[in-house]
mmCIF file of C-alpha atoms in Angstrom:
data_model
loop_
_atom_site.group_PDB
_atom_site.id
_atom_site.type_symbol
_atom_site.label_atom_id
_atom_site.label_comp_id
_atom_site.label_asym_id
_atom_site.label_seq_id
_atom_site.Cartn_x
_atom_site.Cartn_y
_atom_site.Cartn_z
ATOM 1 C CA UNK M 1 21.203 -13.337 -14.770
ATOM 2 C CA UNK M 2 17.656 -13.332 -13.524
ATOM 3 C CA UNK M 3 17.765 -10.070 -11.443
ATOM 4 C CA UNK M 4 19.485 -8.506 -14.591
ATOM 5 C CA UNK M 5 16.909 -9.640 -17.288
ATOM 6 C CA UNK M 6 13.807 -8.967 -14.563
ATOM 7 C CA UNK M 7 15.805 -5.051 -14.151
ATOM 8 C CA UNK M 8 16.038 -5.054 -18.062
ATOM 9 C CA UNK M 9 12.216 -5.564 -18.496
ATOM 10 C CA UNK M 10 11.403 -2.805 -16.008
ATOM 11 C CA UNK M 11 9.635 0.531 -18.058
ATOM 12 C CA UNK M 12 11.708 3.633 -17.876
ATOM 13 C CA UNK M 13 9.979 5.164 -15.379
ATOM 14 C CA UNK M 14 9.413 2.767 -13.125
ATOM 15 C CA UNK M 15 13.729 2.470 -13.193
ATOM 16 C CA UNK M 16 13.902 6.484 -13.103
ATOM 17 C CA UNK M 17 11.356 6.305 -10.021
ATOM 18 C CA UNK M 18 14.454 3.705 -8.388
ATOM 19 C CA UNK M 19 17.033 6.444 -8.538
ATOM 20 C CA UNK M 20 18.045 5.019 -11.964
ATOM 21 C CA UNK M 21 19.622 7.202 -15.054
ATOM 22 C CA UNK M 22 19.771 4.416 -17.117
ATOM 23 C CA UNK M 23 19.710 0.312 -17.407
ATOM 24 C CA UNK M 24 22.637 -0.778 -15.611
ATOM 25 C CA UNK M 25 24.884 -3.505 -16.881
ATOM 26 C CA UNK M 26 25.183 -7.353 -15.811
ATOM 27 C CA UNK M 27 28.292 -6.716 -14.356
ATOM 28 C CA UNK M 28 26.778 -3.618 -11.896
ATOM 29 C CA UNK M 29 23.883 -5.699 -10.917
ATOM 30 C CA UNK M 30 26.077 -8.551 -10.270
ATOM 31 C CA UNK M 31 28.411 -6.342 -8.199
ATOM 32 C CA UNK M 32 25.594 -5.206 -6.229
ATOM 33 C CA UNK M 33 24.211 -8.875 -5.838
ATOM 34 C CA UNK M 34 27.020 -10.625 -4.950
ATOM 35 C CA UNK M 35 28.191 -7.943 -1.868
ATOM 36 C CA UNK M 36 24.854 -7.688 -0.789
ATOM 37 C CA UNK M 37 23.697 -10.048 2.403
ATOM 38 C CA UNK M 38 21.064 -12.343 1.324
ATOM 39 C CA UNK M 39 19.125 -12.584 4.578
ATOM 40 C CA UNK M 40 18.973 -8.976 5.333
ATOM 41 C CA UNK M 41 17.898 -8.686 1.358
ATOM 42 C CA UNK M 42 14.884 -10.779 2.093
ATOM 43 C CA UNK M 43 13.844 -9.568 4.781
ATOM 44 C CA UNK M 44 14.003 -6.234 3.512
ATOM 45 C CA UNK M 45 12.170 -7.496 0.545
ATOM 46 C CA UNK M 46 9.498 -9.597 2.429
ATOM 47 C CA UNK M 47 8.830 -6.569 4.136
ATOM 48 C CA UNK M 48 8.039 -4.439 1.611
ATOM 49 C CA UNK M 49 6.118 -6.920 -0.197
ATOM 50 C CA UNK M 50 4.334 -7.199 3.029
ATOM 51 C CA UNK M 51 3.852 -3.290 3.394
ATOM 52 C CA UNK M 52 2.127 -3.214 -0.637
ATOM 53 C CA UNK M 53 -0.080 -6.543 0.256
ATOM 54 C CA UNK M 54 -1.712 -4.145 3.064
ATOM 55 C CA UNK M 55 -2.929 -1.615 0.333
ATOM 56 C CA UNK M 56 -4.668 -4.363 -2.295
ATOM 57 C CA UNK M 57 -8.092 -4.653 -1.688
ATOM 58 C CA UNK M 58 -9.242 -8.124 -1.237
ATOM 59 C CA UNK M 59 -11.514 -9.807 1.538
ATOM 60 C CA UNK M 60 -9.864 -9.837 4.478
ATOM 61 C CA UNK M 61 -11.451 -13.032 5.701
ATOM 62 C CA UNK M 62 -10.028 -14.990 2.866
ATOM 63 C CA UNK M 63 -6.535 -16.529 2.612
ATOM 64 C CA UNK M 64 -5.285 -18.006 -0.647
ATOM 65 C CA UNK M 65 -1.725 -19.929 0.003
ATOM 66 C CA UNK M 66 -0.330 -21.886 -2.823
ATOM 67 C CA UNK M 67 2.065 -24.618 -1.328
ATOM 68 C CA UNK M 68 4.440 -26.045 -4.412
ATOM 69 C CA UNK M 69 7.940 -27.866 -4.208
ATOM 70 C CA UNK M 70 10.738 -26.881 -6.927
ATOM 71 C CA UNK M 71 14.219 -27.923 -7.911
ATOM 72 C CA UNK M 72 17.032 -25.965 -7.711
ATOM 73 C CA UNK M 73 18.583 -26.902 -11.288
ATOM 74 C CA UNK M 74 21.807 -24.368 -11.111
ATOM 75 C CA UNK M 75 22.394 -25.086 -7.400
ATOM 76 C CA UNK M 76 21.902 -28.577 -7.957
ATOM 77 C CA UNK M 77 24.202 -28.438 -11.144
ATOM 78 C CA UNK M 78 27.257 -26.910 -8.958
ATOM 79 C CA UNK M 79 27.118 -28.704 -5.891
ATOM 80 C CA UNK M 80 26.921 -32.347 -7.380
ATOM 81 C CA UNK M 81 23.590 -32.961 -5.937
ATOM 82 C CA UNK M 82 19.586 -32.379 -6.102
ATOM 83 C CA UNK M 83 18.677 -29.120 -4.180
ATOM 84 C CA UNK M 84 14.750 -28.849 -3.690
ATOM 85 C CA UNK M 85 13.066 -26.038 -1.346
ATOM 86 C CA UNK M 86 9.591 -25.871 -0.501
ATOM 87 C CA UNK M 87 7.951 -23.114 -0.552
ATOM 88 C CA UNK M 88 4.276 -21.448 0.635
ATOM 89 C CA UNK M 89 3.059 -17.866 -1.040
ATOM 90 C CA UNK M 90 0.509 -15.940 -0.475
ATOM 91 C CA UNK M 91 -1.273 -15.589 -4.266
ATOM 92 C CA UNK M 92 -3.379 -12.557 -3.548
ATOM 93 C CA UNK M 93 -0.603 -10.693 -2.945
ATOM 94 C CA UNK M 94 1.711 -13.251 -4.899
ATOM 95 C CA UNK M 95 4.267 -12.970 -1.849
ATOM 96 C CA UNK M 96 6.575 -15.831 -0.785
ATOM 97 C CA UNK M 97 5.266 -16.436 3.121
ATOM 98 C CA UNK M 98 7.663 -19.451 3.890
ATOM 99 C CA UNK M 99 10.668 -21.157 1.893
ATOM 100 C CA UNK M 100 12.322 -24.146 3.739
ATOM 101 C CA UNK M 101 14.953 -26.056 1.914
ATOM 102 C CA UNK M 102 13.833 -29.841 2.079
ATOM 103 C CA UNK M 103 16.538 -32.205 3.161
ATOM 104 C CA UNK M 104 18.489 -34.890 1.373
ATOM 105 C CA UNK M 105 17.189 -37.336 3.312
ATOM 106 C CA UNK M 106 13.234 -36.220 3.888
ATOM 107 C CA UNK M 107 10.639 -35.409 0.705
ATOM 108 C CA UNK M 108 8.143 -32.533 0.820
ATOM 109 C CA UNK M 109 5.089 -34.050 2.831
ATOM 110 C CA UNK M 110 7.052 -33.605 6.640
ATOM 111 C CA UNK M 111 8.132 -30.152 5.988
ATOM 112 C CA UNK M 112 4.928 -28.965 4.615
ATOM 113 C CA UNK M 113 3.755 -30.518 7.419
ATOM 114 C CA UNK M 114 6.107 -28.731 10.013
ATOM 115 C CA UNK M 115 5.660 -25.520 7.605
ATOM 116 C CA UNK M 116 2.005 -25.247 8.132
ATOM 117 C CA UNK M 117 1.706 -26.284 11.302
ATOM 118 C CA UNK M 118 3.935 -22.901 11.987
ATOM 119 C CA UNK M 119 1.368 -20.569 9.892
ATOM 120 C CA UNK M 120 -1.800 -18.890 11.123
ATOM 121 C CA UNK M 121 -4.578 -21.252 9.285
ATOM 122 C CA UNK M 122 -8.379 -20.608 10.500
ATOM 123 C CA UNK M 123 -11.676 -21.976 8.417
ATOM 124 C CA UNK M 124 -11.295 -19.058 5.775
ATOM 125 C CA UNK M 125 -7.929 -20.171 4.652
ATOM 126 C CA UNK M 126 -8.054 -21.694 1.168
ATOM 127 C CA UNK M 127 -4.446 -23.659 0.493
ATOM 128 C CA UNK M 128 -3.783 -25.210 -3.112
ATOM 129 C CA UNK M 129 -1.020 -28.125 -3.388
ATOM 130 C CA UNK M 130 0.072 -30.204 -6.406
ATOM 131 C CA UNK M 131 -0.205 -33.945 -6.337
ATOM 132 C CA UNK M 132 3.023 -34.553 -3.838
ATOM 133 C CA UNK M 133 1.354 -33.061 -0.939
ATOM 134 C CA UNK M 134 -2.140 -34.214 -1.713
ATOM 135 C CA UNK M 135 -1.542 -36.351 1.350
ATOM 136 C CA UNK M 136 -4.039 -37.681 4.349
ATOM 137 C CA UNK M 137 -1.120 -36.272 6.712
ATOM 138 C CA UNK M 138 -0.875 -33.324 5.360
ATOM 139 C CA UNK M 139 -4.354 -32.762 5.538
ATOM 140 C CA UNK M 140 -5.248 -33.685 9.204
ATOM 141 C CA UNK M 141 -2.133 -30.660 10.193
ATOM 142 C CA UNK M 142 -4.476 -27.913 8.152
ATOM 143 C CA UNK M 143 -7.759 -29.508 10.314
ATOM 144 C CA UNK M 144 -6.169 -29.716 13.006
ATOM 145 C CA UNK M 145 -5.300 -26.140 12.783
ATOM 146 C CA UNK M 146 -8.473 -24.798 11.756
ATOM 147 C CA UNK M 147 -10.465 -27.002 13.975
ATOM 148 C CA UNK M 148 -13.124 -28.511 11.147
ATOM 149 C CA UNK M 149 -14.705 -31.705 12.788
ATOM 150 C CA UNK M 150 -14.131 -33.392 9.508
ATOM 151 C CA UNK M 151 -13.451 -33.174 5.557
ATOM 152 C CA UNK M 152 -14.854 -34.868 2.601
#
């Protein structure tokens, strides 16, 4: 219901610039959704989100990543059991850079370890975490990475 309600909100002509004649129906967006494959519609998506960050304007020698945990409540509701993913984004361009499903048997701090020791992090990277990954681990991968001698 999401992708419906979000299609729903769009102005008319942003949904007449889509190809659109009209608002289609729940049932047409969830017949689109549900043959669609989910991997090539993210990376298609990513993509183009990555092809519109290129023409904001912002300093190119600052990076802004937001690194926050959530619960999948629905997915969590059907199979029986708490579903959490991890995710990074990019809040200058408010673009998802990384999402990694975090295991039944691990908690956030190793994979946002393992996920940021994976992304490009220099001096001028700025990331913002929520208490859970406020963590001394956590914080010697990002110096490592950018090589600072030491934080205070």
């Amino acid at each position: 219901k999401g992708a419906w309600r979000w299609i729903s909100s769009l102005s008319f002509p942003i949904l007449r610039s889509l190809g659109c004649r009209d608002y289609p129906s729940y049932v047409t967006v969830w017949r689109a959704l549900s043959k669609t494959d989910n991997e090539a519609l993210s990376k298609a998506l990513c993509e183009w989100i990555g092809e519109q960050n290129k023409k904001l304007y912002v300093d190119s020698k600052v990076r802004i990543m937001s690194l926050d945990g959530k619960k999948l409540r629905t997915a969590s509701k059907i199979s029986d059991a708490d579903m959490y993913v991890l995710s990074l984004i990019d809040t200058v361009s408010k673009s998802l850079v990384k999402q990694i499903p975090v295991g039944e048997k691990t908690n956030e701090i190793p994979v946002a370890q393992a996920m940021l020791a994976e992304q490009p992090i220099d001096a001028s990277t700025i990331i913002t975490a929520d208490a859970m990954n406020t963590q001394k681990k956590l914080a010697q991968t990002i110096i490592k990475k950018t090589h600072i001698t030491s934080c205070r």
